[in-house]
GROMACS .gro file of C-alpha atoms in nm:
model
   98
    1MET     CA    1  -1.476  -0.397  -0.764
    2ALA     CA    2  -1.721  -0.212  -0.560
    3ASP     CA    3  -1.792  -0.521  -0.342
    4THR     CA    4  -1.433  -0.637  -0.320
    5PRO     CA    5  -1.297  -0.594   0.027
    6ARG     CA    6  -1.000  -0.360   0.055
    7SER     CA    7  -0.688  -0.492   0.213
    8LYS     CA    8  -0.470  -0.305   0.458
    9GLY     CA    9  -0.097  -0.312   0.486
   10THR     CA   10   0.233  -0.100   0.540
   11VAL     CA   11   0.468   0.005   0.277
   12LYS     CA   12   0.778  -0.214   0.307
   13TRP     CA   13   0.963  -0.012   0.061
   14PHE     CA   14   0.904   0.211  -0.236
   15ASN     CA   15   1.168   0.327  -0.500
   16GLN     CA   16   1.053   0.671  -0.628
   17ASP     CA   17   1.307   0.676  -0.893
   18LYS     CA   18   1.191   0.346  -1.052
   19GLY     CA   19   0.820   0.395  -0.948
   20PHE     CA   20   0.750   0.076  -0.769
   21GLY     CA   21   0.792  -0.112  -0.430
   22PHE     CA   22   0.615  -0.366  -0.200
   23ILE     CA   23   0.336  -0.357   0.057
   24THR     CA   24   0.345  -0.587   0.363
   25PRO     CA   25  -0.020  -0.689   0.414
   26GLN     CA   26  -0.164  -0.665   0.760
   27ASP     CA   27  -0.301  -1.032   0.748
   28GLY     CA   28   0.052  -1.172   0.721
   29SER     CA   29   0.027  -1.292   0.375
   30SER     CA   30   0.304  -1.241   0.107
   31ASP     CA   31   0.428  -0.902   0.020
   32VAL     CA   32   0.227  -0.733  -0.258
   33PHE     CA   33   0.390  -0.546  -0.558
   34VAL     CA   34   0.285  -0.180  -0.603
   35HIS     CA   35   0.344   0.026  -0.907
   36TYR     CA   36   0.310   0.412  -0.899
   37THR     CA   37   0.026   0.398  -1.148
   38ALA     CA   38  -0.190   0.211  -0.900
   39ILE     CA   39  -0.162   0.500  -0.640
   40ARG     CA   40  -0.479   0.705  -0.627
   41SER     CA   41  -0.357   1.060  -0.591
   42ASP     CA   42  -0.441   1.395  -0.761
   43GLY     CA   43  -0.067   1.500  -0.741
   44TYR     CA   44   0.269   1.311  -0.747
   45ARG     CA   45   0.214   0.937  -0.700
   46SER     CA   46   0.466   0.800  -0.451
   47LEU     CA   47   0.456   0.625  -0.119
   48THR     CA   48   0.690   0.637   0.178
   49ASP     CA   49   0.833   0.346   0.359
   50GLY     CA   50   0.620   0.256   0.672
   51GLN     CA   51   0.303   0.434   0.549
   52SER     CA   52  -0.032   0.249   0.633
   53VAL     CA   53  -0.226   0.196   0.309
   54GLU     CA   54  -0.551   0.041   0.184
   55TYR     CA   55  -0.571  -0.134  -0.164
   56LEU     CA   56  -0.732  -0.390  -0.371
   57ILE     CA   57  -0.557  -0.711  -0.489
   58VAL     CA   58  -0.543  -0.817  -0.850
   59TYR     CA   59  -0.337  -1.126  -0.971
   60GLU     CA   60  -0.110  -1.099  -1.267
   61ASN     CA   61  -0.089  -1.346  -1.546
   62ASP     CA   62   0.202  -1.526  -1.361
   63GLY     CA   63  -0.023  -1.543  -1.047
   64ARG     CA   64   0.157  -1.286  -0.843
   65PRO     CA   65  -0.055  -1.036  -0.638
   66SER     CA   66  -0.040  -0.664  -0.727
   67ALA     CA   67  -0.200  -0.370  -0.545
   68VAL     CA   68  -0.429  -0.142  -0.727
   69ASP     CA   69  -0.641   0.155  -0.623
   70VAL     CA   70  -0.385   0.231  -0.338
   71THR     CA   71  -0.479   0.501  -0.084
   72LEU     CA   72  -0.351   0.600   0.255
   73ALA     CA   73  -0.535   0.417   0.541
   74THR     CA   74  -0.810   0.637   0.684
   75THR     CA   75  -0.930   0.439   0.993
   76GLY     CA   76  -0.799   0.210   1.235
   77ASP     CA   77  -0.453   0.093   1.319
   78VAL     CA   78  -0.224  -0.111   1.110
   79THR     CA   79   0.021  -0.373   1.275
   80SER     CA   80   0.363  -0.403   1.099
   81ALA     CA   81   0.428  -0.762   0.985
   82THR     CA   82   0.785  -0.708   1.025
   83THR     CA   83   0.815  -0.556   1.383
   84GLY     CA   84   0.467  -0.620   1.533
   85GLU     CA   85   0.451  -0.253   1.592
   86VAL     CA   86   0.102  -0.085   1.587
   87THR     CA   87   0.109   0.224   1.373
   88PRO     CA   88  -0.184   0.477   1.385
   89ALA     CA   89  -0.354   0.507   1.042
   90THR     CA   90  -0.294   0.850   0.857
   91THR     CA   91  -0.541   1.044   0.653
   92GLY     CA   92  -0.532   1.267   0.358
   93GLU     CA   93  -0.359   1.267   0.005
   94VAL     CA   94  -0.058   1.057  -0.072
   95THR     CA   95   0.233   1.313  -0.085
   96PRO     CA   96   0.587   1.264  -0.193
   97ALA     CA   97   0.859   1.239   0.055
   98VAL     CA   98   1.098   1.533   0.060
   0.00000   0.00000   0.00000
């Protein structure tokens, strides 16, 4: 996976109680499923709606894409696929919303 390019996107929504959500890819492709176990973090693994993230894509047995090795975006800006708004990327650990 070291040579696999990382994708960038914005968290569309993430349900902390159920531990899953969806990412809207920056390239405009279909939304990508994300499970809390795919989030790289030393602490509580969760995402917040609107966060800019980087991830790898794997395809499930049914052909649907899933995000793995999910981290907060560290460089560049991410454009929201839903609003077209440019959001500066954030840095640091993934932290739970309070």
